[in-house]
Each structure stands twice: as structure tokens, then as C-alpha cells.
Short mmCIF file of N, CA and C in Angstrom, two decimals:
data_model
loop_
_atom_site.label_atom_id
_atom_site.label_comp_id
_atom_site.label_asym_id
_atom_site.label_seq_id
_atom_site.Cartn_x
_atom_site.Cartn_y
_atom_site.Cartn_z
N MET A 1 185.85 95.59 186.99
CA MET A 1 184.51 95.60 186.38
C MET A 1 184.53 96.79 185.25
N GLU A 2 184.00 96.44 184.07
CA GLU A 2 184.03 97.42 183.00
C GLU A 2 182.71 98.26 183.17
N LYS A 3 182.92 99.54 182.86
CA LYS A 3 181.91 100.60 182.89
C LYS A 3 181.35 100.70 181.41
N HIS A 4 180.04 100.91 181.34
CA HIS A 4 179.41 101.10 180.12
C HIS A 4 178.72 102.42 180.13
N ASN A 5 178.86 103.23 179.12
CA ASN A 5 178.07 104.63 179.07
C ASN A 5 176.89 104.31 178.17
N TYR A 6 175.77 104.62 178.54
CA TYR A 6 174.54 104.66 177.76
C TYR A 6 174.05 106.01 177.38
N ASN A 7 173.46 106.15 176.24
CA ASN A 7 172.82 107.40 175.85
C ASN A 7 171.42 107.15 175.88
N TYR A 8 170.66 107.90 176.84
CA TYR A 8 169.15 107.78 176.98
C TYR A 8 168.48 108.87 176.23
N ARG A 9 169.09 109.66 175.49
CA ARG A 9 168.39 110.82 174.97
C ARG A 9 167.21 110.37 174.01
N ASN A 10 167.52 109.26 173.19
CA ASN A 10 166.41 108.86 172.34
C ASN A 10 165.18 108.23 173.08
N VAL A 11 165.52 107.65 174.17
CA VAL A 11 164.37 107.07 174.96
C VAL A 11 163.55 108.18 175.65
N PHE A 12 164.26 109.25 176.21
CA PHE A 12 163.48 110.26 176.88
C PHE A 12 162.89 111.13 175.82
N ASN A 13 163.27 111.19 174.68
CA ASN A 13 162.57 112.14 173.63
C ASN A 13 161.51 111.47 172.88
N GLU A 14 161.29 110.20 173.30
CA GLU A 14 160.15 109.32 172.60
C GLU A 14 158.94 109.96 173.06
N PRO A 15 157.94 110.26 172.11
CA PRO A 15 156.66 110.88 172.47
C PRO A 15 155.77 109.76 173.26
N ILE A 16 154.86 110.25 174.03
CA ILE A 16 153.86 109.36 174.73
C ILE A 16 152.97 108.89 173.61
N LYS A 17 152.72 107.68 173.60
CA LYS A 17 151.63 106.80 172.65
C LYS A 17 150.64 106.28 173.45
N ILE A 18 149.49 106.20 172.63
CA ILE A 18 148.38 105.60 173.17
C ILE A 18 147.86 104.42 172.19
N LYS A 19 147.45 103.30 172.98
CA LYS A 19 146.91 102.21 172.09
C LYS A 19 145.76 101.68 172.62
N GLN A 20 145.87 101.45 174.09
CA GLN A 20 144.80 100.83 174.81
C GLN A 20 143.80 101.95 175.35
N LEU A 21 142.63 102.11 174.79
CA LEU A 21 141.73 103.20 175.44
C LEU A 21 141.00 102.69 176.51
N THR A 22 140.40 101.61 176.58
CA THR A 22 139.61 101.15 177.60
C THR A 22 140.09 99.57 177.85
N GLN A 23 139.43 98.99 178.85
CA GLN A 23 139.89 97.52 179.04
C GLN A 23 139.37 96.56 177.82
N ASN A 24 138.28 96.91 177.29
CA ASN A 24 137.89 96.15 176.24
C ASN A 24 138.23 96.58 174.80
N PHE A 25 138.63 97.90 174.73
CA PHE A 25 138.93 98.47 173.38
C PHE A 25 140.42 98.93 173.17
N SER A 26 140.96 98.35 172.13
CA SER A 26 142.32 98.92 171.89
C SER A 26 142.46 99.30 170.40
N LEU A 27 143.28 100.14 170.13
CA LEU A 27 143.40 100.63 168.58
C LEU A 27 144.49 99.67 167.90
N PRO A 28 144.30 99.57 166.72
CA PRO A 28 145.14 98.59 165.98
C PRO A 28 146.60 99.11 165.82
N TYR A 29 146.93 100.49 166.17
CA TYR A 29 148.10 101.06 166.08
C TYR A 29 148.29 102.08 167.09
N PHE A 30 149.49 102.59 167.42
CA PHE A 30 149.83 103.56 168.29
C PHE A 30 149.45 104.94 167.84
N ILE A 31 148.85 105.81 168.71
CA ILE A 31 148.71 107.25 168.36
C ILE A 31 149.53 108.08 169.33
N LYS A 32 150.25 108.96 168.75
CA LYS A 32 150.97 109.98 169.62
C LYS A 32 150.03 110.95 170.26
N LEU A 33 150.17 111.04 171.61
CA LEU A 33 149.20 111.97 172.47
C LEU A 33 149.49 113.29 171.96
N ARG A 34 150.58 113.83 171.57
CA ARG A 34 150.78 115.18 171.06
C ARG A 34 150.04 115.44 169.93
N ASP A 35 149.96 114.51 168.99
CA ASP A 35 149.20 114.69 167.68
C ASP A 35 147.72 114.72 167.96
N VAL A 36 147.17 114.02 168.91
CA VAL A 36 145.79 114.06 169.35
C VAL A 36 145.45 115.47 169.89
N LEU A 37 146.36 115.93 170.78
CA LEU A 37 146.08 117.32 171.42
C LEU A 37 146.15 118.45 170.34
N ILE A 38 147.11 118.34 169.47
CA ILE A 38 147.38 119.42 168.48
C ILE A 38 146.14 119.40 167.61
N TYR A 39 145.58 118.21 167.20
CA TYR A 39 144.47 118.06 166.24
C TYR A 39 143.24 118.72 166.98
N LEU A 40 142.96 118.22 168.29
CA LEU A 40 141.75 118.82 169.06
C LEU A 40 141.89 120.25 169.34
N LEU A 41 143.13 120.68 169.58
CA LEU A 41 143.12 122.22 169.82
C LEU A 41 143.03 122.98 168.43
N THR A 42 143.53 122.46 167.35
CA THR A 42 143.24 123.09 166.10
C THR A 42 141.83 122.98 165.65
N LEU A 43 141.18 121.85 165.85
CA LEU A 43 139.70 121.75 165.50
C LEU A 43 138.89 122.71 166.34
N PHE A 44 139.14 122.77 167.66
CA PHE A 44 138.35 123.68 168.62
C PHE A 44 138.66 125.19 168.10
N SER A 45 139.81 125.52 167.90
CA SER A 45 140.07 127.01 167.45
C SER A 45 139.42 127.27 166.09
N LEU A 46 139.50 126.27 165.15
CA LEU A 46 138.79 126.62 163.91
C LEU A 46 137.33 126.73 164.03
N PHE A 47 136.81 125.82 164.83
CA PHE A 47 135.31 125.94 165.09
C PHE A 47 134.99 127.16 165.79
N ILE A 48 135.71 127.71 166.67
CA ILE A 48 135.39 128.94 167.24
C ILE A 48 135.48 130.16 166.45
N PHE A 49 136.71 130.32 165.58
CA PHE A 49 136.97 131.42 164.77
C PHE A 49 136.28 131.42 163.41
N PHE A 50 136.16 130.25 162.77
CA PHE A 50 135.77 130.10 161.44
C PHE A 50 134.46 129.49 161.29
N HIS A 51 133.55 129.20 162.20
CA HIS A 51 132.46 128.61 162.11
C HIS A 51 131.48 129.28 161.11
N SER A 52 131.35 130.54 161.25
CA SER A 52 130.34 131.22 160.43
C SER A 52 130.74 131.22 158.96
N ILE A 53 132.08 131.49 158.77
CA ILE A 53 132.38 131.51 157.35
C ILE A 53 132.39 130.03 156.67
N VAL A 54 132.66 128.99 157.50
CA VAL A 54 132.62 127.64 157.00
C VAL A 54 131.11 127.35 156.73
N SER A 55 130.23 127.63 157.62
CA SER A 55 128.89 127.35 157.38
C SER A 55 128.32 128.19 156.12
N PHE A 56 128.73 129.21 155.89
CA PHE A 56 128.31 130.11 154.66
C PHE A 56 128.75 129.33 153.33
N ILE A 57 130.10 128.97 153.51
CA ILE A 57 130.70 128.32 152.21
C ILE A 57 130.02 127.02 151.91
N SER A 58 129.77 126.15 153.10
CA SER A 58 129.22 124.86 152.91
C SER A 58 127.83 124.84 152.26
N LEU A 59 127.17 126.13 152.32
CA LEU A 59 125.82 126.15 151.59
C LEU A 59 125.98 126.02 150.16
N TYR A 60 127.11 126.59 149.51
CA TYR A 60 127.36 126.44 148.17
C TYR A 60 128.33 125.41 147.71
N VAL A 61 129.18 124.98 148.62
CA VAL A 61 130.08 123.82 148.37
C VAL A 61 129.80 122.64 149.12
N PRO A 62 129.31 121.51 148.62
CA PRO A 62 128.90 120.33 149.35
C PRO A 62 130.22 119.74 149.98
N LEU A 63 130.14 119.24 151.19
CA LEU A 63 131.22 118.52 151.98
C LEU A 63 132.26 119.37 152.36
N PHE A 64 132.08 120.69 152.27
CA PHE A 64 133.21 121.66 152.67
C PHE A 64 133.55 121.60 154.19
N THR A 65 132.36 121.48 154.87
CA THR A 65 132.40 121.43 156.32
C THR A 65 133.30 120.22 156.83
N MET A 66 133.11 119.11 156.30
CA MET A 66 133.76 117.99 156.66
C MET A 66 135.30 118.06 156.30
N LEU A 67 135.45 118.57 154.92
CA LEU A 67 136.84 118.67 154.50
C LEU A 67 137.68 119.70 155.37
N PHE A 68 136.93 120.75 155.66
CA PHE A 68 137.70 121.86 156.36
C PHE A 68 138.04 121.41 157.82
N TYR A 69 137.01 120.78 158.53
CA TYR A 69 137.29 120.56 159.94
C TYR A 69 138.01 119.14 160.08
N VAL A 70 138.19 118.41 159.01
CA VAL A 70 139.01 117.13 159.12
C VAL A 70 140.49 117.47 158.40
N GLY A 71 140.45 118.13 157.30
CA GLY A 71 141.58 118.21 156.70
C GLY A 71 142.64 119.30 157.15
N VAL A 72 142.05 120.33 157.72
CA VAL A 72 142.97 121.39 158.20
C VAL A 72 143.75 121.00 159.42
N PRO A 73 142.91 120.36 160.43
CA PRO A 73 143.79 119.97 161.60
C PRO A 73 144.70 118.91 161.26
N TYR A 74 144.32 117.91 160.42
CA TYR A 74 145.22 116.99 159.98
C TYR A 74 146.48 117.45 159.35
N LEU A 75 146.40 118.48 158.43
CA LEU A 75 147.54 119.07 157.85
C LEU A 75 148.32 119.87 158.86
N THR A 76 147.66 120.40 159.78
CA THR A 76 148.40 121.14 160.81
C THR A 76 149.29 120.15 161.77
N VAL A 77 148.88 119.04 162.11
CA VAL A 77 149.50 118.00 162.77
C VAL A 77 150.75 117.57 161.95
N ARG A 78 150.62 117.33 160.62
CA ARG A 78 151.68 116.88 159.85
C ARG A 78 152.71 118.05 159.72
N LEU A 79 152.31 119.24 159.70
CA LEU A 79 153.25 120.34 159.51
C LEU A 79 154.21 120.51 160.87
N VAL A 80 153.36 120.44 161.97
CA VAL A 80 154.09 120.53 163.29
C VAL A 80 155.23 119.40 163.41
N GLU A 81 154.80 118.19 163.00
CA GLU A 81 155.68 117.10 162.95
C GLU A 81 157.05 117.32 162.08
N LYS A 82 156.74 117.97 160.88
CA LYS A 82 157.81 118.11 159.94
C LYS A 82 158.59 119.20 160.22
N VAL A 83 158.09 120.35 160.75
CA VAL A 83 158.87 121.54 160.85
C VAL A 83 159.75 121.40 162.13
N GLN A 84 161.10 121.54 162.16
CA GLN A 84 161.92 121.54 163.34
C GLN A 84 163.03 122.50 163.14
N PRO A 85 162.66 123.63 163.60
CA PRO A 85 163.75 124.83 163.46
C PRO A 85 164.97 124.51 164.50
N ASP A 86 166.10 124.67 164.05
CA ASP A 86 167.26 124.50 164.71
C ASP A 86 167.36 123.05 165.40
N GLY A 87 166.65 122.05 164.79
CA GLY A 87 166.74 120.59 165.15
C GLY A 87 165.89 120.45 166.47
N LYS A 88 165.13 121.48 166.91
CA LYS A 88 164.30 121.39 168.00
C LYS A 88 162.80 121.17 167.64
N ASN A 89 161.96 120.65 168.57
CA ASN A 89 160.51 120.50 168.44
C ASN A 89 160.09 121.92 168.33
N ILE A 90 159.09 122.27 167.54
CA ILE A 90 158.53 123.65 167.23
C ILE A 90 157.99 124.19 168.48
N PHE A 91 157.53 123.47 169.61
CA PHE A 91 157.01 124.08 170.75
C PHE A 91 158.07 124.58 171.63
N TRP A 92 159.21 123.66 171.77
CA TRP A 92 160.30 124.07 172.57
C TRP A 92 160.97 125.28 171.81
N TYR A 93 161.13 125.49 170.53
CA TYR A 93 161.69 126.53 169.86
C TYR A 93 160.86 127.79 170.16
N LEU A 94 159.58 127.73 170.04
CA LEU A 94 158.78 128.94 170.36
C LEU A 94 158.92 129.31 171.81
N LEU A 95 158.91 128.44 172.69
CA LEU A 95 159.12 128.75 173.98
C LEU A 95 160.56 129.43 174.48
N ASP A 96 161.56 128.95 173.66
CA ASP A 96 162.83 129.51 173.81
C ASP A 96 162.81 130.98 173.12
N TYR A 97 162.14 131.08 172.02
CA TYR A 97 162.19 132.42 171.47
C TYR A 97 161.37 133.47 172.19
N VAL A 98 160.30 132.94 172.90
CA VAL A 98 159.47 133.97 173.76
C VAL A 98 160.28 134.36 174.87
N ILE A 99 161.07 133.39 175.57
CA ILE A 99 161.94 133.83 176.65
C ILE A 99 162.94 134.70 176.23
N PHE A 100 163.71 134.37 175.02
CA PHE A 100 164.65 135.49 174.50
C PHE A 100 164.13 136.69 174.20
N TYR A 101 163.02 136.83 173.62
CA TYR A 101 162.42 138.03 173.25
C TYR A 101 162.11 138.88 174.52
N PHE A 102 161.60 138.32 175.54
CA PHE A 102 161.32 139.26 176.59
C PHE A 102 162.44 139.35 177.57
N GLU A 103 163.35 138.55 177.60
CA GLU A 103 164.60 138.64 178.51
C GLU A 103 165.65 139.56 177.96
N TYR A 104 165.81 139.49 176.68
CA TYR A 104 166.87 140.24 176.02
C TYR A 104 166.48 141.39 175.11
N LEU A 105 165.50 141.14 174.27
CA LEU A 105 165.10 142.31 173.41
C LEU A 105 164.19 143.29 173.96
N GLN A 106 163.26 142.92 174.80
CA GLN A 106 162.50 143.90 175.45
C GLN A 106 163.16 144.72 176.62
N SER A 107 163.92 144.01 177.36
CA SER A 107 164.57 144.50 178.53
C SER A 107 165.87 145.34 178.11
N LYS A 108 166.18 145.23 176.88
CA LYS A 108 167.45 145.94 176.41
C LYS A 108 168.71 145.48 177.11
N LYS A 109 168.77 144.25 177.35
CA LYS A 109 170.03 143.64 177.97
C LYS A 109 170.93 143.00 177.00
N LYS A 110 172.27 142.99 177.22
CA LYS A 110 173.21 142.42 176.34
C LYS A 110 173.90 141.54 177.10
N ILE A 111 174.79 140.68 176.62
CA ILE A 111 175.73 139.71 177.19
C ILE A 111 177.04 140.15 176.94
N CYS A 112 177.82 140.19 178.08
CA CYS A 112 179.19 140.50 177.93
C CYS A 112 179.92 139.59 178.82
N HIS A 113 180.89 138.90 178.27
CA HIS A 113 181.73 137.85 178.92
C HIS A 113 180.79 136.90 179.74
N ASN A 114 179.74 136.36 179.19
CA ASN A 114 178.69 135.39 179.70
C ASN A 114 177.98 136.07 180.93
N ILE A 115 177.95 137.38 181.00
CA ILE A 115 177.11 138.04 182.19
C ILE A 115 176.08 138.99 181.47
N LYS A 116 174.91 138.90 181.97
CA LYS A 116 173.96 139.91 181.50
C LYS A 116 174.23 141.34 181.95
N VAL A 117 174.33 142.25 181.07
CA VAL A 117 174.45 143.58 181.44
C VAL A 117 173.35 144.47 180.91
N ASN A 118 173.07 145.54 181.53
CA ASN A 118 172.06 146.58 180.96
C ASN A 118 172.75 147.35 179.83
N TYR A 119 171.94 147.58 178.80
CA TYR A 119 172.48 148.34 177.62
C TYR A 119 172.37 149.91 178.04
N THR A 120 173.38 150.55 177.62
CA THR A 120 173.47 151.96 177.75
C THR A 120 173.87 152.62 176.53
N ASP A 121 173.29 153.88 176.21
CA ASP A 121 173.59 154.62 175.14
C ASP A 121 174.71 155.71 175.22
N LYS A 122 175.00 155.88 176.57
CA LYS A 122 176.03 156.74 176.83
C LYS A 122 177.32 156.12 176.53
N PRO A 123 178.36 157.02 176.05
CA PRO A 123 179.69 156.56 175.69
C PRO A 123 180.48 156.11 176.86
N ILE A 124 181.30 155.12 176.61
CA ILE A 124 181.99 154.58 177.66
C ILE A 124 183.55 155.03 177.63
N VAL A 125 184.15 155.63 178.72
CA VAL A 125 185.45 156.17 178.58
C VAL A 125 186.25 155.29 179.56
N PHE A 126 187.29 154.81 179.07
CA PHE A 126 188.29 154.02 179.77
C PHE A 126 189.46 154.92 180.32
N ASP A 127 189.93 154.71 181.59
CA ASP A 127 191.10 155.26 182.10
C ASP A 127 192.32 154.69 181.48
N GLU A 128 193.44 155.51 181.62
CA GLU A 128 194.70 155.00 181.01
C GLU A 128 195.20 154.05 181.96
N PHE A 129 195.75 153.09 181.49
CA PHE A 129 196.34 151.89 182.36
C PHE A 129 197.61 151.55 181.98
N ASN A 130 198.54 151.65 182.78
CA ASN A 130 200.01 151.18 182.55
C ASN A 130 200.27 149.96 183.06
N TYR A 131 200.68 149.04 182.25
CA TYR A 131 201.06 147.70 182.72
C TYR A 131 202.51 147.50 182.84
N ARG A 132 202.91 147.09 184.07
CA ARG A 132 204.32 146.77 184.20
C ARG A 132 204.46 145.42 184.73
N LYS A 133 205.49 144.75 184.15
CA LYS A 133 205.86 143.32 184.69
C LYS A 133 206.56 143.41 186.02
N LYS A 134 206.48 142.46 186.77
CA LYS A 134 207.02 142.34 188.08
C LYS A 134 208.56 142.33 187.95
N GLY A 135 209.10 143.13 188.79
CA GLY A 135 210.74 143.06 188.81
C GLY A 135 211.23 143.85 187.80
N LYS A 136 210.65 144.76 187.00
CA LYS A 136 211.25 145.74 186.13
C LYS A 136 210.87 147.18 186.55
#
């Protein structure tokens, strides 16, 4: 019997998509759940932090409120999809960076021969070592 190796990386990295919202209502195309969550999170944070500024500007510029609350979250979603530092998703990259920052930079640890060691400012002195081959 011949063995076959399959690469499931693309399948498992496929984002969760939504098309059927209710039993009677479905969308004409798929929407990524991650994009919806990013959009709503951005919209909510913009509303909390910039609502007073946007309402003041919208008195002088018509339709500014709609453009701001629709356009900025949409551009944020597109930017998050486009930016992939080190070939990773931006969220995984930020999570890895935060772990690296607190684990190595804040705790002053270094890696020596794949082992985490505490950093020391004291000079290290090595004892003299004479190496002899067996039988001589």
C-alpha cells in the first residue's frame, strides 16, 4: 500500500467565514468573521474615544460622521489583512512580540546554547583547563 503525505496547513489557516445568518436569510457572499470582529471593535473604540470630536466636526462638514464611522473601520480591516510582518498574521506577531518583550527584555534573560540564563554584569573568569588525549 502506498502512503501519501498531505499538507493541511492551508486548510487549517483558512479563516472562519459566514454566509447563512438565519434560516431564512443568507448573504450573497462570504464574510470573514475576523473582519467583522475587527470592524466592530474599531467602530466601538472610535465611538468611545472620538465621539465628541467627530460630533463637533460634523457640525461644519456634512456627512463627516458617516464617512468617519464607516471609512476608518473599513480601512483598518483592509490594513490588518494586508500587513503581515515576518509572514505571520498581525495578531500572532503582536502576541509573539509581547511574550518576547516580557520574557526576555524585561527579565534580562539571555539564551546560551538554547537554554535561558539570567544576565549578569559581573565579569566571568574561567579556570585553566588542560586537555590530554587518552593514552598519552
